[in-house]
Coordinates of C-alpha atoms in Angstrom, one line a residue:
X1 CA -12.2 24.5 21.5
X2 CA -12.6 23.7 18.0
X3 CA -10.1 26.2 17.1
X4 CA -7.7 25.1 19.4
X5 CA -7.9 21.4 18.3
X6 CA -7.5 22.4 14.6
X7 CA -4.4 24.3 15.4
X8 CA -2.6 21.4 17.0
X9 CA -0.4 19.4 14.5
X10 CA -2.0 16.4 13.0
X11 CA 0.6 14.0 14.9
X12 CA -0.5 15.7 17.9
X13 CA -4.2 15.3 17.0
X14 CA -3.6 11.5 16.4
X15 CA -1.6 11.2 19.5
X16 CA -4.4 12.6 21.9
X17 CA -7.0 10.5 20.1
X18 CA -5.0 7.3 20.9
X19 CA -4.6 8.4 24.4
X20 CA -8.2 8.9 24.6
X21 CA -8.9 5.6 23.6
X22 CA -6.4 4.1 26.0
X23 CA -7.5 6.3 28.8
X24 CA -10.5 4.4 30.3
X25 CA -8.4 1.2 30.7
X26 CA -5.9 3.4 32.4
X27 CA -8.2 4.9 34.7
X28 CA -9.7 1.4 35.4
X29 CA -6.1 0.4 36.1
X30 CA -5.7 3.0 38.8
X31 CA -9.0 2.6 40.5
X32 CA -8.4 -1.1 40.7
X33 CA -4.6 -1.4 42.0
X34 CA -4.8 2.1 44.1
X35 CA -3.6 1.4 47.6
X36 CA -2.2 -2.2 46.6
X37 CA 1.1 -3.4 45.2
X38 CA 0.2 -6.5 43.4
X39 CA 3.1 -6.6 41.1
X40 CA 5.3 -9.0 42.7
X41 CA 2.7 -11.5 42.8
X42 CA 1.8 -10.8 39.3
X43 CA 5.8 -11.3 38.1
X44 CA 5.2 -14.6 40.1
X45 CA 2.4 -15.9 38.2
X46 CA 3.8 -14.8 34.9
X47 CA 6.9 -16.9 35.8
X48 CA 5.2 -19.8 37.1
X49 CA 2.7 -20.4 34.1
X50 CA 4.9 -19.7 31.4
X51 CA 3.1 -22.0 29.1
X52 CA -0.4 -21.1 29.4
X53 CA 0.7 -17.3 29.7
X54 CA 2.7 -17.8 26.2
X55 CA -0.5 -19.1 24.6
X56 CA -2.5 -16.3 25.7
X57 CA -0.1 -13.7 24.6
X58 CA 0.3 -15.3 21.2
X59 CA -3.5 -15.3 20.7
X60 CA -3.7 -11.6 21.6
X61 CA -0.9 -10.7 19.4
X62 CA -2.4 -12.7 16.4
X63 CA -5.6 -10.8 16.7
X64 CA -4.1 -7.4 16.8
X65 CA -1.5 -8.2 13.9
X66 CA -4.3 -9.4 11.7
X67 CA -6.1 -5.9 12.2
X68 CA -2.9 -3.7 12.1
X69 CA -1.4 -5.4 9.2
X70 CA -4.6 -5.3 7.3
X71 CA -4.8 -1.5 7.5
X72 CA -1.2 -0.7 7.1
X73 CA -0.9 -2.9 3.9
X74 CA -4.3 -1.3 2.4
X75 CA -3.0 2.2 3.0
X76 CA 0.8 1.4 1.6
X77 CA -1.1 0.0 -1.4
X78 CA -3.3 2.8 -1.9
X79 CA -0.2 5.3 -1.4
X80 CA 2.0 3.2 -3.8
X81 CA -0.4 3.1 -6.8
X82 CA -1.0 6.6 -6.4
X83 CA 2.7 7.6 -6.4
X84 CA 3.1 5.4 -9.6
X85 CA 0.6 7.6 -11.3
X86 CA 1.3 11.0 -10.2
X87 CA 3.3 11.8 -13.5
X88 CA 0.6 10.9 -15.7
X89 CA -1.5 14.0 -15.8
X90 CA -3.8 13.0 -18.5
X91 CA -3.8 9.9 -20.8
X92 CA -5.7 9.7 -24.2
X93 CA -6.7 6.4 -25.8
X94 CA -9.1 4.8 -28.3
X95 CA -12.9 4.7 -26.6
X96 CA -13.3 1.5 -24.4
X97 CA -12.3 0.8 -21.0
X98 CA -10.8 3.5 -18.7
X99 CA -9.5 0.9 -16.6
X100 CA -7.7 -1.0 -19.2
X101 CA -6.2 2.2 -20.7
X102 CA -4.7 3.1 -17.2
X103 CA -3.4 -0.2 -16.4
X104 CA -1.7 -0.5 -19.6
X105 CA -0.4 3.1 -20.1
X106 CA 0.7 3.8 -16.3
X107 CA 1.2 0.3 -14.8
X108 CA 2.4 -1.5 -17.9
X109 CA 0.0 -4.6 -17.8
X110 CA -0.5 -6.5 -21.1
X111 CA -3.5 -5.1 -22.5
X112 CA -4.9 -5.3 -26.1
X113 CA -5.7 -1.8 -27.1
X114 CA -6.9 -0.2 -30.2
X115 CA -4.6 2.6 -31.6
X116 CA -5.1 6.4 -32.0
X117 CA -4.7 7.6 -35.5
X118 CA -2.2 10.2 -36.6
X119 CA -4.6 12.6 -37.2
X120 CA -5.7 12.7 -33.7
X121 CA -2.1 12.8 -32.4
X122 CA -1.2 15.6 -34.6
X123 CA -4.3 17.5 -33.3
X124 CA -3.3 17.0 -29.6
X125 CA 0.4 17.9 -30.2
X126 CA -0.7 21.0 -31.9
X127 CA -3.0 22.2 -29.2
X128 CA -1.7 25.4 -27.8
X129 CA -2.7 24.5 -24.4
X130 CA -0.5 21.1 -24.6
X131 CA 3.1 21.3 -23.3
X132 CA 4.0 17.8 -24.0
X133 CA 2.2 15.0 -26.2
X134 CA 4.0 11.8 -26.1
X135 CA 3.0 8.4 -27.9
X136 CA 3.4 5.3 -25.6
X137 CA 3.7 2.0 -27.7
X138 CA 4.1 -1.3 -25.7
X139 CA 3.7 -4.8 -26.5
X140 CA 7.2 -5.9 -26.7
X141 CA 9.4 -7.3 -23.7
X142 CA 13.0 -8.7 -23.0
X143 CA 13.5 -11.1 -20.4
X144 CA 10.2 -10.2 -18.7
X145 CA 10.8 -6.3 -18.9
X146 CA 8.4 -4.6 -21.1
X147 CA 9.9 -2.5 -24.1
X148 CA 8.1 0.4 -24.6
X149 CA 8.4 3.1 -27.4
X150 CA 8.2 6.8 -26.6
X151 CA 10.0 10.0 -26.9
X152 CA 12.9 11.7 -25.2
X153 CA 10.4 14.2 -23.8
X154 CA 8.4 11.4 -21.8
X155 CA 11.4 10.0 -20.2
X156 CA 12.4 13.2 -18.9
X157 CA 9.1 14.1 -17.7
X158 CA 8.5 10.7 -16.0
X159 CA 12.1 10.4 -14.3
X160 CA 13.7 13.8 -14.5
X161 CA 17.5 13.7 -15.5
X162 CA 18.9 10.4 -16.2
X163 CA 21.0 8.7 -13.3
X164 CA 23.7 7.3 -15.8
X165 CA 24.4 7.7 -19.3
X166 CA 22.5 9.7 -21.8
X167 CA 19.2 9.9 -23.9
X168 CA 18.8 7.7 -27.0
X169 CA 19.4 9.2 -30.1
X170 CA 19.2 6.4 -32.7
X171 CA 16.8 4.0 -33.3
X172 CA 19.1 1.0 -32.1
X173 CA 19.4 2.9 -28.7
X174 CA 17.6 2.5 -25.5
X175 CA 17.1 3.8 -21.9
X176 CA 16.6 1.4 -19.1
X177 CA 14.5 1.9 -15.9
X178 CA 16.3 2.1 -12.6
X179 CA 15.8 -1.6 -12.0
X180 CA 15.5 -2.9 -15.4
X181 CA 17.5 -6.4 -15.7
X182 CA 20.0 -5.0 -18.0
X183 CA 23.3 -3.1 -17.7
X184 CA 24.7 -0.3 -19.6
X185 CA 26.0 -1.2 -23.0
X186 CA 24.0 -4.5 -23.2
X187 CA 22.3 -5.4 -26.2
X188 CA 18.5 -6.0 -26.0
X189 CA 16.7 -8.1 -28.5
X190 CA 12.9 -7.5 -28.0
X191 CA 10.2 -10.3 -28.1
X192 CA 6.9 -9.6 -29.7
X193 CA 4.2 -10.1 -26.5
X194 CA 4.9 -10.5 -22.9
X195 CA 5.0 -13.4 -20.6
X196 CA 4.6 -16.8 -21.7
X197 CA 3.2 -15.9 -25.1
X198 CA 6.1 -13.8 -26.2
X199 CA 7.5 -14.5 -29.7
X200 CA 11.5 -14.4 -29.3
X201 CA 12.2 -14.7 -32.9
X202 CA 9.6 -12.4 -34.3
X203 CA 11.9 -9.4 -35.1
X204 CA 14.6 -11.2 -37.0
X205 CA 17.2 -10.4 -34.4
X206 CA 16.6 -6.5 -33.8
X207 CA 18.7 -5.0 -30.9
X208 CA 18.7 -2.0 -28.7
X209 CA 22.2 -1.0 -27.1
X210 CA 21.4 0.5 -23.6
X211 CA 22.8 3.8 -23.5
X212 CA 21.6 5.5 -20.3
X213 CA 19.3 4.4 -17.1
X214 CA 16.6 6.5 -15.5
X215 CA 16.3 7.5 -11.8
X216 CA 13.9 5.3 -9.5
X217 CA 10.0 6.5 -9.8
X218 CA 8.6 3.8 -7.9
X219 CA 6.6 2.5 -10.5
X220 CA 6.4 -0.4 -13.0
X221 CA 8.5 1.9 -15.4
X222 CA 11.6 1.1 -13.3
X223 CA 11.7 -2.3 -14.9
X224 CA 10.9 -1.0 -18.4
X225 CA 13.3 -0.6 -21.3
X226 CA 12.5 2.6 -23.1
X227 CA 13.2 3.0 -27.0
X228 CA 12.4 5.4 -29.5
X229 CA 8.8 4.9 -30.6
X230 CA 10.0 4.9 -34.2
X231 CA 12.0 1.7 -33.5
X232 CA 9.0 0.0 -32.3
X233 CA 7.2 0.9 -35.4
X234 CA 10.0 0.0 -37.6
X235 CA 10.6 -3.6 -36.1
X236 CA 7.0 -4.1 -36.7
X237 CA 7.2 -3.3 -40.6
X238 CA 5.2 -0.2 -39.9
X239 CA 6.2 3.5 -41.1
X240 CA 8.2 5.2 -38.7
X241 CA 6.0 8.4 -38.1
X242 CA 7.9 10.6 -40.3
X243 CA 8.1 10.9 -44.3
X244 CA 10.7 8.5 -46.1
X245 CA 13.2 11.1 -46.7
X246 CA 13.3 11.7 -43.1
X247 CA 12.8 8.0 -41.8
X248 CA 15.9 8.2 -39.5
X249 CA 14.3 11.2 -37.5
X250 CA 13.7 10.7 -33.6
X251 CA 11.0 12.3 -31.7
X252 CA 8.5 14.9 -32.8
X253 CA 7.1 16.4 -35.0
X254 CA 5.3 13.4 -36.5
X255 CA 3.6 13.2 -40.1
X256 CA 0.1 12.2 -39.7
X257 CA 0.0 10.4 -42.9
X258 CA 3.1 8.2 -42.0
X259 CA 1.9 7.7 -38.2
X260 CA 1.0 4.2 -38.0
X261 CA -1.0 4.7 -34.6
X262 CA -0.3 4.4 -30.8
X263 CA -2.4 2.7 -28.1
X264 CA -1.9 5.6 -25.9
X265 CA -0.7 9.4 -25.5
X266 CA 0.4 11.1 -22.3
X267 CA -0.7 14.6 -22.2
X268 CA 0.8 17.4 -19.9
X269 CA -0.8 20.8 -19.9
X270 CA 0.9 24.1 -19.1
X271 CA -1.5 24.6 -16.4
X272 CA -3.2 22.3 -13.9
X273 CA -6.7 23.8 -14.8
X274 CA -6.1 23.2 -18.8
X275 CA -6.1 19.5 -18.2
X276 CA -9.8 19.7 -17.3
X277 CA -10.4 21.5 -20.6
X278 CA -8.3 19.1 -22.6
X279 CA -10.3 16.1 -21.1
X280 CA -13.6 17.6 -22.1
X281 CA -12.0 18.6 -25.7
X282 CA -10.7 15.1 -26.1
X283 CA -13.7 12.9 -25.0
X284 CA -15.5 12.2 -28.1
X285 CA -16.3 9.3 -30.5
X286 CA -12.7 8.8 -31.7
X287 CA -10.7 9.4 -28.6
X288 CA -11.0 9.3 -24.7
X289 CA -9.3 11.2 -22.4
X290 CA -8.8 9.9 -18.8
X291 CA -7.4 11.1 -15.5
X292 CA -5.6 8.1 -14.1
X293 CA -6.3 9.7 -10.5
X294 CA -9.8 9.5 -11.1
X295 CA -9.8 5.9 -12.2
X296 CA -7.6 5.0 -9.1
X297 CA -10.0 6.7 -6.8
X298 CA -12.8 4.6 -7.8
X299 CA -10.4 1.6 -7.4
X300 CA -9.4 2.6 -4.4
X301 CA -13.1 3.1 -3.0
X302 CA -13.6 -0.4 -4.1
X303 CA -10.6 -1.4 -2.2
X304 CA -11.6 0.6 1.0
X305 CA -15.0 -1.2 0.9
X306 CA -13.1 -4.6 1.0
X307 CA -10.7 -3.3 3.6
X308 CA -13.8 -2.3 5.6
X309 CA -15.2 -5.6 5.3
X310 CA -12.1 -7.2 6.5
X311 CA -11.4 -4.9 9.1
X312 CA -15.0 -6.0 10.5
X313 CA -13.8 -9.6 10.2
X314 CA -10.5 -8.7 12.3
X315 CA -12.7 -6.9 14.9
X316 CA -14.8 -9.9 15.0
X317 CA -11.8 -12.0 15.4
X318 CA -10.3 -9.7 18.1
X319 CA -13.7 -10.0 20.1
X320 CA -13.6 -13.6 20.1
X321 CA -9.8 -13.9 21.1
X322 CA -10.7 -11.5 23.9
X323 CA -13.6 -13.7 25.1
X324 CA -11.4 -16.8 24.7
X325 CA -8.6 -15.4 26.6
X326 CA -10.9 -14.2 29.5
X327 CA -12.4 -17.8 29.4
X328 CA -9.1 -19.1 29.9
X329 CA -8.2 -16.7 32.6
X330 CA -11.2 -17.7 34.6
X331 CA -10.0 -21.3 34.1
X332 CA -6.4 -20.5 35.0
X333 CA -7.7 -18.5 38.3
X334 CA -9.0 -22.1 39.4
X335 CA -5.3 -23.3 39.1
X336 CA -3.9 -20.6 41.6
X337 CA -7.2 -20.4 43.6
X338 CA -5.6 -22.1 46.7
X339 CA -2.9 -19.4 46.7
X340 CA -5.3 -16.6 46.5
X341 CA -7.4 -18.3 49.1
X342 CA -4.5 -18.2 51.5
X343 CA -3.9 -14.6 50.8
X344 CA -7.6 -14.1 52.1
X345 CA -7.0 -16.2 54.9
X346 CA -4.0 -14.2 56.1
X347 CA -6.0 -11.0 56.2
X348 CA -5.9 -9.9 52.2
X349 CA -9.0 -8.0 51.4
X350 CA -11.1 -9.0 48.3
X351 CA -10.1 -5.9 46.4
X352 CA -6.4 -6.9 46.7
X353 CA -7.4 -10.2 45.2
X354 CA -9.2 -8.4 42.4
X355 CA -6.1 -6.1 41.9
X356 CA -3.8 -9.3 41.5
X357 CA -5.9 -10.8 38.9
X358 CA -6.9 -8.0 37.0
X359 CA -3.1 -6.8 36.9
X360 CA -2.1 -10.2 35.8
X361 CA -4.8 -10.0 33.0
X362 CA -3.5 -6.4 31.9
X363 CA 0.0 -7.7 31.8
X364 CA -1.1 -10.3 29.4
X365 CA -2.8 -7.9 27.2
X366 CA -0.2 -5.4 27.2
X367 CA 2.4 -7.9 26.3
X368 CA 0.1 -9.4 23.4
X369 CA -1.1 -6.0 21.9
X370 CA 2.7 -4.8 21.8
X371 CA 3.8 -8.0 20.3
X372 CA 0.7 -8.0 17.7
X373 CA 1.5 -4.3 16.7
X374 CA 5.1 -5.6 16.0
X375 CA 4.1 -8.7 14.3
X376 CA 1.6 -6.8 12.3
X377 CA 4.3 -4.3 10.9
X378 CA 6.5 -7.4 10.0
X379 CA 3.6 -9.1 8.1
X380 CA 2.6 -5.9 6.3
X381 CA 6.2 -5.4 5.3
X382 CA 6.7 -8.8 4.0
X383 CA 3.2 -8.6 2.0
X384 CA 4.5 -5.2 0.7
X385 CA 7.6 -6.6 -0.7
X386 CA 5.7 -9.6 -2.3
X387 CA 3.3 -6.9 -3.9
X388 CA 6.1 -4.8 -5.0
X389 CA 7.8 -7.8 -6.5
X390 CA 4.6 -8.9 -8.3
X391 CA 3.6 -5.4 -9.7
X392 CA 6.7 -3.4 -9.7
X393 CA 4.6 -0.6 -7.8
X394 CA 6.6 0.4 -4.8
X395 CA 4.6 -0.4 -1.8
X396 CA 6.0 0.4 1.8
X397 CA 3.7 -0.5 4.7
X398 CA 4.5 1.5 7.8
X399 CA 2.6 1.2 11.2
X400 CA 0.8 4.6 11.7
X401 CA -1.4 6.3 14.0
X402 CA -4.3 4.4 12.5
X403 CA -2.7 1.1 13.7
X404 CA -2.0 2.6 17.0
X405 CA -5.4 3.6 17.8
X406 CA -7.0 0.5 16.6
X407 CA -4.4 -1.2 19.2
X408 CA -5.1 1.2 22.2
X409 CA -9.2 0.8 21.7
X410 CA -8.6 -3.1 21.6
X411 CA -6.6 -2.8 24.9
X412 CA -9.1 -0.6 26.6
X413 CA -11.9 -2.9 25.7
X414 CA -9.7 -5.8 27.1
X415 CA -9.0 -4.3 30.3
X416 CA -12.5 -3.5 30.8
X417 CA -13.7 -6.9 30.1
X418 CA -10.8 -8.2 32.5
X419 CA -12.8 -7.0 35.3
X420 CA -15.3 -10.3 35.0
X421 CA -12.5 -12.9 35.8
X422 CA -11.2 -10.6 38.4
X423 CA -14.5 -10.0 40.2
X424 CA -15.1 -13.7 40.0
X425 CA -12.0 -14.4 41.6
X426 CA -12.4 -12.1 44.4
X427 CA -15.6 -13.6 45.2
X428 CA -14.5 -17.1 45.6
X429 CA -15.0 -18.8 48.9
X430 CA -11.5 -18.9 50.5
X431 CA -12.6 -22.0 52.8
X432 CA -13.7 -24.1 49.9
X433 CA -10.5 -23.2 47.8
X434 CA -8.4 -24.3 51.0
X435 CA -10.1 -27.4 51.4
X436 CA -10.0 -28.3 47.6

């Protein structure tokens, strides 16, 4: 049996789990309505009490949307942040906070990081197991977009072939990210710093001309403006990484004695296994090697703990909503108790009254849960857009099997609990209700 289950596609397994969660409610429905046709009366009850029905449906929808939207958004945020870091195999920085290094180098968040020396960069670049060692120098901006100094090899590694134009080939040229707020041929005058503290006249009118544009990466680098790292050093009155007679050179090799330092180095090895050897080799007193994926895993663990806590709150909310809806149904049963009593007086058995009330409650639960699933997707999509705009990390929330299973489990529980007001309605005295 286990082998048969494992041989099924993941989607089929999820579908069967969802069906299994809904099955108790479905079986109960078959047993309750077997031998009766309560639906004409249910449609009449839904039409007559539109206001009260709408309130119940919206309450259920809100509870379902909270749980479904929360889980979908958390998963989308986790996937988006991991996708943004997938091109950063190994990042080197000065000893300090691993999280700060990853936030700065991968997500371009403003951070004050110490610099790695030219000797360290030369050692890394000359390592036989290193296929690419690219300095990443940040700290400048233009109209809110970060201006980052690096090499042509890093640009190609990050986004592949350019979508437009060509690679920078001079100190005064730049390559823009896919969604950077600048057009081809525009001149970019960098400001020192980012945000409100940026100094716009700090670089004496230095400008870069945009000659190329990268393909989308789904990361904050889509809004960045990339320039030769030599140009960043030059505008800060530092050596260009090359001896004076080669001051106009772009890209490696760099001269250690003329290398002014860099806050981060992207390292890519020839083989995946070599990354682990490089991490061990360059984790020492003067340098720190970090796997961004490992740092993200710890952050995702914290995020998962927060999601579980919020999911528990959502489940409690759903339970309270179910109790409130069932209590409301019990009160609403009193409103049409005279009509049910008339059915009993005409010879309808108690089970028919039970089937009518349960089917009425099941209709409200079904409409509310379906609406809540749609609202959860809409809310998650809106939140994803806000997160993407805020962090520049592409976050796309979608309703998946996890949310479907959450809703089917909720529906089964609600349908089981709906038996309570149904049984109470079927046991009311027809004579007393007719007299009332």
